[in-house]
Short mmCIF file of C-alpha atoms in Angstrom, two decimals:
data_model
loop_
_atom_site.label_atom_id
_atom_site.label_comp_id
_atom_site.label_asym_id
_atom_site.label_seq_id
_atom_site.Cartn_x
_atom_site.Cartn_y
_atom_site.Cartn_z
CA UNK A 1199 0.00 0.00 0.00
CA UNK A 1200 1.15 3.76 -0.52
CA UNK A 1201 1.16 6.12 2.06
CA UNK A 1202 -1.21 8.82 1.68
CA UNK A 1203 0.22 12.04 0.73
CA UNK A 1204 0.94 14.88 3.27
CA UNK A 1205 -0.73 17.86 3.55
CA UNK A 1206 2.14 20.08 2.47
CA UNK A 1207 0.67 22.28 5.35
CA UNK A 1208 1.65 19.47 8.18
CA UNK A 1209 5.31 20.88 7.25
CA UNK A 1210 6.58 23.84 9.61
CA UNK A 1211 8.79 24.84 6.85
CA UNK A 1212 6.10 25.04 4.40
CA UNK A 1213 3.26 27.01 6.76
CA UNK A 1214 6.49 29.62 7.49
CA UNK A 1215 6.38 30.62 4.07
CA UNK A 1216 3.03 30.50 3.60
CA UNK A 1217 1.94 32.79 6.50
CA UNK A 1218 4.63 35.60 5.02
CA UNK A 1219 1.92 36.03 2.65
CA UNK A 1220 -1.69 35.95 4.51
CA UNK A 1221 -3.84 39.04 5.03
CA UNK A 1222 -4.29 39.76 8.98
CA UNK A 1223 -7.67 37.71 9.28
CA UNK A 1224 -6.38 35.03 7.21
CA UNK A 1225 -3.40 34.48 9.58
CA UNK A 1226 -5.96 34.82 12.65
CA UNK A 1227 -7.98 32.06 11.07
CA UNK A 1228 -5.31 29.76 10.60
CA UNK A 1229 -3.88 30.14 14.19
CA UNK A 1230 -6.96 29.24 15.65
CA UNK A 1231 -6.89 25.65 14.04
CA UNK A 1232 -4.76 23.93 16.05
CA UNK A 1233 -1.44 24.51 18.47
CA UNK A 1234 0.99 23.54 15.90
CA UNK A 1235 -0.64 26.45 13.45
CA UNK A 1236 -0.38 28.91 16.46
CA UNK A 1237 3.26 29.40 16.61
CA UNK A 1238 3.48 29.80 12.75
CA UNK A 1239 1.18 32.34 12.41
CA UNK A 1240 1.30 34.12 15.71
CA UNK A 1241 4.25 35.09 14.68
CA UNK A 1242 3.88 36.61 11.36
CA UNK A 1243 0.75 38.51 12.85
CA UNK A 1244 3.56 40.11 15.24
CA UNK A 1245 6.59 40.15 13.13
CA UNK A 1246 5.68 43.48 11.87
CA UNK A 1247 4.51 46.17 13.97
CA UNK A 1248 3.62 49.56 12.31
CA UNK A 1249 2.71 52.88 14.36
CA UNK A 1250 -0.81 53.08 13.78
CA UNK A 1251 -3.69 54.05 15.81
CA UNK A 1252 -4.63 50.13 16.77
CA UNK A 1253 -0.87 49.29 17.32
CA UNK A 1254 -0.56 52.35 20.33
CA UNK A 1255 -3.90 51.06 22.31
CA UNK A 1256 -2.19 47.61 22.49
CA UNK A 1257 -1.88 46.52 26.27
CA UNK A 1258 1.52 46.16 28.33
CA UNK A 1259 0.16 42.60 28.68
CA UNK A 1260 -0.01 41.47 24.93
CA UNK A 1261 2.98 42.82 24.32
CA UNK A 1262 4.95 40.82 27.07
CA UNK A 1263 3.50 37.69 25.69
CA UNK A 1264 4.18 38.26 21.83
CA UNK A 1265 6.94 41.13 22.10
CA UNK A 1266 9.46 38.70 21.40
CA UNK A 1267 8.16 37.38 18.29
CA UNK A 1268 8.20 41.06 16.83
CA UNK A 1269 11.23 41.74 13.86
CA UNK A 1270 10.19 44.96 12.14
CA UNK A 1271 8.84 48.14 13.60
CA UNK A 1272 8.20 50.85 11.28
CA UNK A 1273 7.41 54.42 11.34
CA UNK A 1274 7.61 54.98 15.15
CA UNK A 1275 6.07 58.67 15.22
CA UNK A 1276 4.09 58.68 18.62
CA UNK A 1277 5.90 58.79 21.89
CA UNK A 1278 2.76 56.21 23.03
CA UNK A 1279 4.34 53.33 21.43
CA UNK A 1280 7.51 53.99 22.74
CA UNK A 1281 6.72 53.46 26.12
CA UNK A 1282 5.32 50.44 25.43
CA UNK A 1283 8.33 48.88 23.53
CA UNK A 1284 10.20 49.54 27.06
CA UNK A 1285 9.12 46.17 27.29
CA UNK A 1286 11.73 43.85 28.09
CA UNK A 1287 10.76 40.75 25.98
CA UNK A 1288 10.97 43.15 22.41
CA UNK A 1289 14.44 41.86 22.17
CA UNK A 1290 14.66 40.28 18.72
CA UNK A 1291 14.09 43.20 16.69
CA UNK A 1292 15.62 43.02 13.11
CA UNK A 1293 14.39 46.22 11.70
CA UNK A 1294 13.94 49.45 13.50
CA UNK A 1295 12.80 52.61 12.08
CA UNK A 1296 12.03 56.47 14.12
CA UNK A 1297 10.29 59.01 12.32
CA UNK A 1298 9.28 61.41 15.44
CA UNK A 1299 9.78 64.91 16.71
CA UNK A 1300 12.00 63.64 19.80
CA UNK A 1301 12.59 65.29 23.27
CA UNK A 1302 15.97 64.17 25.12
CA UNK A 1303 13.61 61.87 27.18
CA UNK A 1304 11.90 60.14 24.02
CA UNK A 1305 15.69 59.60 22.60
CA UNK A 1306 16.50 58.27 25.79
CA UNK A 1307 14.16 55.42 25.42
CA UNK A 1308 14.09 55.33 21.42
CA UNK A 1309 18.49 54.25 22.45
CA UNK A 1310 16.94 52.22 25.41
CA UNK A 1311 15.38 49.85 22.74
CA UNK A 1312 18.50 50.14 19.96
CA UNK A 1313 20.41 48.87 22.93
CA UNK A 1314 18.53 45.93 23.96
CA UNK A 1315 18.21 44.76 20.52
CA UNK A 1316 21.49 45.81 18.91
CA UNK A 1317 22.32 41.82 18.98
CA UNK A 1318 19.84 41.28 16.34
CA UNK A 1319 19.42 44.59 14.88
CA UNK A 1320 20.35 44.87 10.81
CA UNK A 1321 18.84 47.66 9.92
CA UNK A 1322 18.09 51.58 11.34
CA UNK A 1323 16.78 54.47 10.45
CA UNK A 1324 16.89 56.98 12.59
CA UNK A 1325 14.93 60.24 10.53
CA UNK A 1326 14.49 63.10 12.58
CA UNK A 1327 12.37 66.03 11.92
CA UNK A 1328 14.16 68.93 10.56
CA UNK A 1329 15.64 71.47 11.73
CA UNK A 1330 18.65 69.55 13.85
CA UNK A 1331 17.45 70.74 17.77
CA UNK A 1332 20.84 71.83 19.60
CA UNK A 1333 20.68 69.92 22.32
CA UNK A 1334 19.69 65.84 20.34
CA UNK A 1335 23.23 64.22 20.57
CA UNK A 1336 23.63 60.76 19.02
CA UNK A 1337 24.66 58.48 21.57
CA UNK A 1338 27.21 55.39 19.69
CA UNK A 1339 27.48 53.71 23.19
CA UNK A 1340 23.45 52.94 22.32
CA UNK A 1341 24.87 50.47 19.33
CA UNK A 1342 27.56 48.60 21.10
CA UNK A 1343 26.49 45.35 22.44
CA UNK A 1344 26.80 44.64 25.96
CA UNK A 1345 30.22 43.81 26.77
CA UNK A 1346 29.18 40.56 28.91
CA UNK A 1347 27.33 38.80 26.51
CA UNK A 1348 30.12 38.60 24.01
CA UNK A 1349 28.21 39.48 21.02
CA UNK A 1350 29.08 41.45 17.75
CA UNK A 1351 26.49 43.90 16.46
CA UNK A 1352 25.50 42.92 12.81
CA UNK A 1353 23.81 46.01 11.61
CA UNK A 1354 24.37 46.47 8.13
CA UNK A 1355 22.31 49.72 7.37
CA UNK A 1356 22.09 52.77 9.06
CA UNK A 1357 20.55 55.95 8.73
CA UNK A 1358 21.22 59.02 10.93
CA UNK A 1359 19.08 61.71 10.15
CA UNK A 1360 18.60 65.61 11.93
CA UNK A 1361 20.57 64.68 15.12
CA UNK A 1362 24.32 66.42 16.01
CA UNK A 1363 26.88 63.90 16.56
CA UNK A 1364 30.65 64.61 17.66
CA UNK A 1365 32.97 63.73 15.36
CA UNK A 1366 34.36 60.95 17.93
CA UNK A 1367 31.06 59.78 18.65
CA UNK A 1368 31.34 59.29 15.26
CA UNK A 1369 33.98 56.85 14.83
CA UNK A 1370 33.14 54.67 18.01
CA UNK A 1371 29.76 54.26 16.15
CA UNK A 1372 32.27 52.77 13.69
CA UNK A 1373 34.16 50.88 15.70
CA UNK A 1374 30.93 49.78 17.62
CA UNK A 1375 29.06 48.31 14.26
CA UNK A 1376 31.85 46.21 12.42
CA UNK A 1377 29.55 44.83 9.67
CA UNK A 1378 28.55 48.49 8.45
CA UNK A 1379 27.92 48.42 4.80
CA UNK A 1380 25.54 51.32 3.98
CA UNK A 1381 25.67 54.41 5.67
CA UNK A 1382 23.21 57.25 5.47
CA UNK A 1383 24.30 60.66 7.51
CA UNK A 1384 22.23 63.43 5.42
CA UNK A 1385 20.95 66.81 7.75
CA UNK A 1386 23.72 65.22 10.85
CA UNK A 1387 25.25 68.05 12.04
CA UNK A 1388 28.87 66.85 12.40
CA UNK A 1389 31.43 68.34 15.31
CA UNK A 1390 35.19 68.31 14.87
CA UNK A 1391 36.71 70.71 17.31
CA UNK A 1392 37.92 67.68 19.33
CA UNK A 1393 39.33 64.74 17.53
CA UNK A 1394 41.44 62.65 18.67
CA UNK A 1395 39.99 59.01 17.52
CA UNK A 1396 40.52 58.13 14.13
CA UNK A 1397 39.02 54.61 12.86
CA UNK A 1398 39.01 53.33 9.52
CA UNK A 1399 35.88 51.30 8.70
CA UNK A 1400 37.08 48.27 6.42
CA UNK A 1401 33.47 46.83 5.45
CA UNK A 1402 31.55 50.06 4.73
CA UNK A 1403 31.00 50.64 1.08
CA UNK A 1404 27.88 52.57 0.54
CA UNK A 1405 27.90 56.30 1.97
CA UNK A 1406 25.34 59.00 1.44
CA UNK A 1407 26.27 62.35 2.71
CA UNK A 1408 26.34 66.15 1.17
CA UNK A 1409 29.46 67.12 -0.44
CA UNK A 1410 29.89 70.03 1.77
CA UNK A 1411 29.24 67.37 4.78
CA UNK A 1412 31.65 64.88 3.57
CA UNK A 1413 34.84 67.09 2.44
CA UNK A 1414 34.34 70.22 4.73
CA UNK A 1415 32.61 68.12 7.93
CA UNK A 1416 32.46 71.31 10.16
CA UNK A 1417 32.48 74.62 9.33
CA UNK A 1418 33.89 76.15 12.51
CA UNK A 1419 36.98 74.29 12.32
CA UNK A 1420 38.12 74.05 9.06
CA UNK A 1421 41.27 71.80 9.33
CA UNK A 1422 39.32 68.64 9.98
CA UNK A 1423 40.04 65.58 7.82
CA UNK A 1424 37.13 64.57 5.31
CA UNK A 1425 35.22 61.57 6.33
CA UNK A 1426 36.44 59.67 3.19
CA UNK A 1427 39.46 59.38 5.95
CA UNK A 1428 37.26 56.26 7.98
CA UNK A 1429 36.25 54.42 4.66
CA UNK A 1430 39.32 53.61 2.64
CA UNK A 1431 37.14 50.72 0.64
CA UNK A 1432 34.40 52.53 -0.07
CA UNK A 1433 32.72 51.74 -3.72
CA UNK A 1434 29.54 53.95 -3.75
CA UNK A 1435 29.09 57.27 -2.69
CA UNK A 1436 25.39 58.90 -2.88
CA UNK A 1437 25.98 62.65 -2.75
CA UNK A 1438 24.47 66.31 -3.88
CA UNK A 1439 25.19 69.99 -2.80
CA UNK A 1440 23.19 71.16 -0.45
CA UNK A 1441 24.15 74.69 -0.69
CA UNK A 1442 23.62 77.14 -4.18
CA UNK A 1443 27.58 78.27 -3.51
CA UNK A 1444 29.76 75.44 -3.18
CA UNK A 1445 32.05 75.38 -0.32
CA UNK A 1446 34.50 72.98 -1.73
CA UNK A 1447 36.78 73.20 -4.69
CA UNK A 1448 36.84 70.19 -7.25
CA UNK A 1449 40.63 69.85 -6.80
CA UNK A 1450 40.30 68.87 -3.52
CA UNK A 1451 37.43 66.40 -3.87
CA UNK A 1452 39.85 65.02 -6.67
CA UNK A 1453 42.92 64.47 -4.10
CA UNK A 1454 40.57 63.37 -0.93
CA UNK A 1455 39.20 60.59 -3.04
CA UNK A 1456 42.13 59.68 -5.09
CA UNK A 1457 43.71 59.36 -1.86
CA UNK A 1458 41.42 57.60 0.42
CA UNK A 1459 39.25 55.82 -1.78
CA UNK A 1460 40.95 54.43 -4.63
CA UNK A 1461 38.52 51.67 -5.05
CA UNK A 1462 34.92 54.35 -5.72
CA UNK A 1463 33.76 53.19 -8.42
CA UNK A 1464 29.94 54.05 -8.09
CA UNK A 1465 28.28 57.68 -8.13
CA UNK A 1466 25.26 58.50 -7.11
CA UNK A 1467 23.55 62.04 -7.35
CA UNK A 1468 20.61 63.24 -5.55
CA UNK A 1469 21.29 66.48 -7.73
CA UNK A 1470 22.59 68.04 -10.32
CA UNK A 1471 24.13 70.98 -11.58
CA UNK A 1472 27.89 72.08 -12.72
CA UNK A 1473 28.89 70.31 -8.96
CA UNK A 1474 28.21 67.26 -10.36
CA UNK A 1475 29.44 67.59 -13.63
CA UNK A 1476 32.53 68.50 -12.03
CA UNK A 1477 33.02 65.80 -9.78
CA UNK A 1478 32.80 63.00 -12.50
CA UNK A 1479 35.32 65.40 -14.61
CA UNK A 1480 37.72 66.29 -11.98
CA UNK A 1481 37.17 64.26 -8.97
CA UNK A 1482 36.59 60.55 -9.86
CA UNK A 1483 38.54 58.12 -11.80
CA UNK A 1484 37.37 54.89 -13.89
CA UNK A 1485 33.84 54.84 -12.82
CA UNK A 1486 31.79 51.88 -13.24
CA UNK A 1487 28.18 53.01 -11.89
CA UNK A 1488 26.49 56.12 -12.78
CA UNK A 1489 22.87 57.12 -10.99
CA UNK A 1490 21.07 60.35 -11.40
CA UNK A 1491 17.74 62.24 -11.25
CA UNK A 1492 16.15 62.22 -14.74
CA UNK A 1493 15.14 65.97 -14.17
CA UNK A 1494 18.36 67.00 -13.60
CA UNK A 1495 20.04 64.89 -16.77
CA UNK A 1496 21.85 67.79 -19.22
CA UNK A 1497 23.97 67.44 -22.10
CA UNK A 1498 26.54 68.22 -20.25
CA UNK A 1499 26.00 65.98 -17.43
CA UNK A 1500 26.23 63.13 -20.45
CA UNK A 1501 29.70 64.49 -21.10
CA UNK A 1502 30.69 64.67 -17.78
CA UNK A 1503 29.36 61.04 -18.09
CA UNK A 1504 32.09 60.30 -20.69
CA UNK A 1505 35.11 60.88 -18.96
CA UNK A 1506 34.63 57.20 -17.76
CA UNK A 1507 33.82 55.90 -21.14
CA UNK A 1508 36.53 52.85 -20.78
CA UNK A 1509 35.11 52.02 -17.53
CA UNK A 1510 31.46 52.62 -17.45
CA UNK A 1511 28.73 49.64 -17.47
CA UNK A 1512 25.61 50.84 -15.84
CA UNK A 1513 23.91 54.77 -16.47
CA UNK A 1514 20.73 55.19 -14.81
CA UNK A 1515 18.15 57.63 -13.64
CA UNK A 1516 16.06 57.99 -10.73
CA UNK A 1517 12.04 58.56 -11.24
CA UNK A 1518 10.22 59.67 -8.37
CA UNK A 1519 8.36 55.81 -8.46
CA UNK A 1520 9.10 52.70 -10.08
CA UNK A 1521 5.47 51.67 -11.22
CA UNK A 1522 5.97 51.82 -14.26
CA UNK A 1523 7.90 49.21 -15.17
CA UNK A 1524 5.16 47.42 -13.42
CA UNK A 1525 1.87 48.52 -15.05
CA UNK A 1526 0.28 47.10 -18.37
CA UNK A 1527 -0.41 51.20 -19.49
CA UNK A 1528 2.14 53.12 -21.61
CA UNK A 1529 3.13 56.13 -19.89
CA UNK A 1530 3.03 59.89 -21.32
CA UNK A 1531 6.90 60.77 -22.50
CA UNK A 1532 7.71 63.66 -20.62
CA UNK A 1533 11.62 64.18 -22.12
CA UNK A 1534 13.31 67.37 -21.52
CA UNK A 1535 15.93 66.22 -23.93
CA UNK A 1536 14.14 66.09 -26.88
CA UNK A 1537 16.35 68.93 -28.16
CA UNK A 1538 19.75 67.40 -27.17
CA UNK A 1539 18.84 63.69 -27.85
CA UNK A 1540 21.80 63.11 -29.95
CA UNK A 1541 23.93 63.57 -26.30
CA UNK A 1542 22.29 60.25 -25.38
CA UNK A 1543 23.46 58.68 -28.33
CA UNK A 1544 27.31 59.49 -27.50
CA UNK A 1545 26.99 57.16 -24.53
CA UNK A 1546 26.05 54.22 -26.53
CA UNK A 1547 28.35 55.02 -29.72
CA UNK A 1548 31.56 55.85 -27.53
CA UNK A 1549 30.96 53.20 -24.13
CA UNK A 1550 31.92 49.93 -25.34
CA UNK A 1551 31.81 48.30 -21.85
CA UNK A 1552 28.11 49.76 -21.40
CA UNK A 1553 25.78 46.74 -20.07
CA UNK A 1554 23.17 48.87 -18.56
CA UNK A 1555 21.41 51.71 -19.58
CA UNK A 1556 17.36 53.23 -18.19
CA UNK A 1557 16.38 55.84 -18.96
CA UNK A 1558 13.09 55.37 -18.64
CA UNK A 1559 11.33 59.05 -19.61
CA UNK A 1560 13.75 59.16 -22.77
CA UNK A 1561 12.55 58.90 -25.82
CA UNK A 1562 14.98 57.61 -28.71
CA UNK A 1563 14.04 58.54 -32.33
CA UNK A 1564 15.01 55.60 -34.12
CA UNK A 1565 16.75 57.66 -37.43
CA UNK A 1566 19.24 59.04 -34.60
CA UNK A 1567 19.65 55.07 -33.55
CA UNK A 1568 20.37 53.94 -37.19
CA UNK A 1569 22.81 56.75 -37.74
CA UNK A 1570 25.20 56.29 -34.84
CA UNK A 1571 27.00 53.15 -34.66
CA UNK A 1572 26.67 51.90 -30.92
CA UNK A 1573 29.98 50.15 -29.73
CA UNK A 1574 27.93 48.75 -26.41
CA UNK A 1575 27.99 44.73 -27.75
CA UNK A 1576 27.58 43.63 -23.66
CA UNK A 1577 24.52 45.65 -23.51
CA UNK A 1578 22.08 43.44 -21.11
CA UNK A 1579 19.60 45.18 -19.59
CA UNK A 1580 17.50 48.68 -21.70
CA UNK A 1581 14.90 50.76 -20.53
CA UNK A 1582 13.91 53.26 -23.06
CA UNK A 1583 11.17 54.73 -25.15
CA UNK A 1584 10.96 55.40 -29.10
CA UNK A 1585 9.13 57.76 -30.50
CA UNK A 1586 6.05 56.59 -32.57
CA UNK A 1587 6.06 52.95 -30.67
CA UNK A 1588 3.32 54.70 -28.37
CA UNK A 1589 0.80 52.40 -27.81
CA UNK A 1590 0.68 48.80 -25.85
CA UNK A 1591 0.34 46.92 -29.38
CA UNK A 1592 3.07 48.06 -30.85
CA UNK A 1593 5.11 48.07 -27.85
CA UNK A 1594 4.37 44.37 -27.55
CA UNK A 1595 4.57 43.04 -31.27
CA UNK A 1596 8.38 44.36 -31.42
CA UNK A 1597 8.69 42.97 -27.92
CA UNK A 1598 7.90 39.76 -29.23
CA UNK A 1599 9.52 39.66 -32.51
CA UNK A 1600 12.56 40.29 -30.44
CA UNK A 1601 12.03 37.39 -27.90
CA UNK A 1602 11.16 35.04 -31.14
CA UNK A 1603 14.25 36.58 -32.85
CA UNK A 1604 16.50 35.85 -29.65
CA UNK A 1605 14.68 32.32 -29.50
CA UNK A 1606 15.91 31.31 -33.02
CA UNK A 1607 18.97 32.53 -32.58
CA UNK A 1608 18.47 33.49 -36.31
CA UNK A 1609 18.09 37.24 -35.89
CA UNK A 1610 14.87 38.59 -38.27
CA UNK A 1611 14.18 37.48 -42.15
CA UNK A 1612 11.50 39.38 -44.23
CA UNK A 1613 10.42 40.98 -47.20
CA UNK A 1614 10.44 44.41 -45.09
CA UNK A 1615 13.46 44.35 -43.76
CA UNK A 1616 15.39 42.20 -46.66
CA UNK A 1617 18.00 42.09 -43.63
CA UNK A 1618 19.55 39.70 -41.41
CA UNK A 1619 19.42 40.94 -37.72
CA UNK A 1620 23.25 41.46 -37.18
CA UNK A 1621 23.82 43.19 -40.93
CA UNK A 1622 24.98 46.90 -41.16
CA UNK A 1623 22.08 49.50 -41.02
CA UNK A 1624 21.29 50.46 -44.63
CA UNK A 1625 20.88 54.26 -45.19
CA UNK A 1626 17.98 55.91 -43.42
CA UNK A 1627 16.38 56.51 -47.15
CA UNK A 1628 15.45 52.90 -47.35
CA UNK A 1629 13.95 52.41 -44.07
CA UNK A 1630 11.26 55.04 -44.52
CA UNK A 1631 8.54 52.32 -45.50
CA UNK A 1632 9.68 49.69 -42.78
CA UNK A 1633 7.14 49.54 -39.72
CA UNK A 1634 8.74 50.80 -36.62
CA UNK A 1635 8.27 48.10 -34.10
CA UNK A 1636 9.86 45.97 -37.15
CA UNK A 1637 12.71 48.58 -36.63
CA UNK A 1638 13.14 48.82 -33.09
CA UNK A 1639 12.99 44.84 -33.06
CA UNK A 1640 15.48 44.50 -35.53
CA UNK A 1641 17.97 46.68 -33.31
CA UNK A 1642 17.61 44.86 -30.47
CA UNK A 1643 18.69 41.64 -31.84
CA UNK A 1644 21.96 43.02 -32.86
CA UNK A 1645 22.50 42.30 -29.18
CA UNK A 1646 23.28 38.81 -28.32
CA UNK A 1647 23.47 39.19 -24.59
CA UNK A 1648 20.04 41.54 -24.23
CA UNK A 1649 17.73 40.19 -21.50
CA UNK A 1650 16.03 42.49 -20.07
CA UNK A 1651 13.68 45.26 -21.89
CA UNK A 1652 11.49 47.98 -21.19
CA UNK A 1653 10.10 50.39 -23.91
CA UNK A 1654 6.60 51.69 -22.41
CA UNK A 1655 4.89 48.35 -20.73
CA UNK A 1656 5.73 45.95 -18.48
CA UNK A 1657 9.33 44.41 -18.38
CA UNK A 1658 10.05 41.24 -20.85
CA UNK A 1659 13.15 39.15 -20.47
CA UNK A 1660 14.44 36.90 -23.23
#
């Protein structure tokens, strides 16, 4: 005889996973059916805990019994639930995020919590409200486990946000959180009249700071060493210019990262302007990784862009949401480049090692394409738009005959066309009559190791 088959549910394993994706009174229901169940989905009705109106009337008493099971708490805004998360069995926090106007008292407790679960902690965010009150210090003895346990903190992501810190306090935080990778300091007022402790952090690679923060760290005492001094392997740095004058010269950005951080390699920009341009002319070397605001892209951004044309594989822009590469609906273009297109089409003709390139709210006129020659062969992943392929049919059929194309491995043969996929372009004369999703499909297969596009719908990978 066979054994009858298993629920799948009778396996622990299996009901973990499954509860990660049950609505609230789904995950009530399936608690209640037996003690096994409970545990399960107990605790993914606790392991996120949200500042809401419901979660602040919870009782002391609930919250002793299931405050261990909790992992994320987001948003906390109202000193209410803070007072409650005194609790001493919320100890297994993973994720830990403060968005509220804090007194010295509030802090006081809001470190009380860091402290007790700085064991397990991975993640912080620390945002608050602007302007920075003189008297909020950031406390790094809060993020140092307690000595007799033996532990070793493994946060990995911290933000610091509208809180003064001295610049010691700054690099015990350091010393305190040895598995750093991404840092986030924006609107931290930064102290450097006394410093005498100097640690290099040798696993942080992601910082976000303002130039003038990061290269002239207080203002009041101008002979203090830029804070690329702590990261000597740093590999991205997320920056802007936070005042309309700069402060700090491009040479000197130049020699502070040439000398500390030989191995950047990734820029971010949360703005734009001649600053920028600057810094990837004058004060970065063999980029890899470029990221900017689409409003703020310029032609001469693009040819600031080109300094690093031996180097550079990804050039991207930031939109102010990413649901568009999830929705079925083609978006309105809304290009301010439309005048200076042919800047775009530098960075594919003259970046051979280009892989990936979105530019989501660009639209490419496909005459400009089939003039320039582009020298990008590794080109894997392309979000773009081209003018004229404006509507979810089109969009799709050249989709399509590019995914059929790549399936064959034969490129595209027609009577339109009369042209194998990987052929030279003929003259733009002769391709006045050929339909334009035939066009754009036809261009896409000249690239063997495409696998990921996006020209107005959803995302299609071949």
């Amino acid at each position: 005889m066979h054994a009858s088959p298993r629920n799948p549910l009778d396996l622990p394993e299996i009901r973990q996973r499954v509860c990660l994706f049950l609505a609230t009174k789904d995950a009530i229901a399936c608690a209640l059916v037996c003690k096994d169940w409970t545990d399960d989905f107990i605790s993914a009705l606790w392991h996120t805990v949200m500042d809401s109106e419901s979660s602040r009337k919870l009782v002391p008493a609930v919250i002793s019994k299931h405050g261990q099971r909790i992992r994320v708490i987001k948003n906390l805004s109202k000193g209410g639930l803070v007072d409650k998360l005194q609790n001493a069995s919320v100890s297994k926090l993973k994720s830990f995020s403060v968005t509220m106007a804090a007194t010295s008292l509030w802090l006081a407790h809001i470190y009380d919590i860091i402290q007790r679960n700085i064991n397990t902690l991975e993640s912080i965010d620390l945002s608050l409200p602007l302007p920075v009150t003189p008297d909020l210090y950031f406390t790094a003895d809060a993020f140092s486990p307690h000595t007799h346990t033996g532990a070793t903190s493994k946060l990995t992501h911290l933000k610091i946000r509208g809180l003064r810190m001295t610049r010691n306090a700054f690099s015990r935080l350091l010393r305190t959180c040895p598995s750093l990778q991404h840092l986030d300091i924006s609107d931290t007022v930064l102290q450097s009249i006394v410093f005498t402790d100097v640690y290099q952090h040798l696993t942080l690679s992601h910082l976000s700071a303002p130039i003038e923060q990061i290269f002239c760290v207080d203002a009041s005492f101008t002979k203090a060493s830029s804070l690329l001094l702590h990261f000597p392997n740093l590999a991205t740095l997320e920056t802007w210019q936070s005042s309309t004058t700069p402060s700090v010269s491009v040479d000197t950005i130049g020699k502070e990262i040439a000398q500390r951080c030989p191995n950047l390699n990734s820029v971010r920009a949360r703005e734009g302007g001649l600053q920028l341009s600057n810094l990837l002319v004058y004060g970065t070397r063999n980029l890899t990784d470029i990221h900017v605001l689409h409003k703020h892209l310029s032609p001469e951004l693009i040819m600031a862009m080109l300094t690093h044309k031996d180097t550079l594989k990804t050039v991207t822009t930031h939109l102010p949401s990413d649901d568009i590469f999830r929705s079925a609906n083609v978006p309105s273009v809304n290009d301010h480049l439309t005048n200076s297109r042919w800047s775009v089409q530098i960075l594919f003709s003259t970046c051979p090692p280009l892989q990936t390139f979105s530019f989501p709210s660009h639209e490419m006129h496909m005459d400009d394409v089939e003039r320039f020659s582009w020298t990008c062969h590794d080109l894997e992943k392309l979000h773009v738009r081209f003018k004229d392929l404006n509507t979810k049919e089109l969009i799709n059929q050249a989709l399509q005959m590019w995914v059929d194309g790549k399936r064959t491995k034969s490129g595209m043969k027609d009577k339109d066309t009369n042209s194998k996929a990987d052929s030279k372009h003929p003259a733009n004369d002769s391709m006045k009559d050929v339909p334009i999703d035939v066009r754009v499909a036809r261009h896409l297969l000249r690239f063997e190791k495409l696998k990921c596009v996006w020209l107005g719908t959803k995302i299609w990978q071949a």
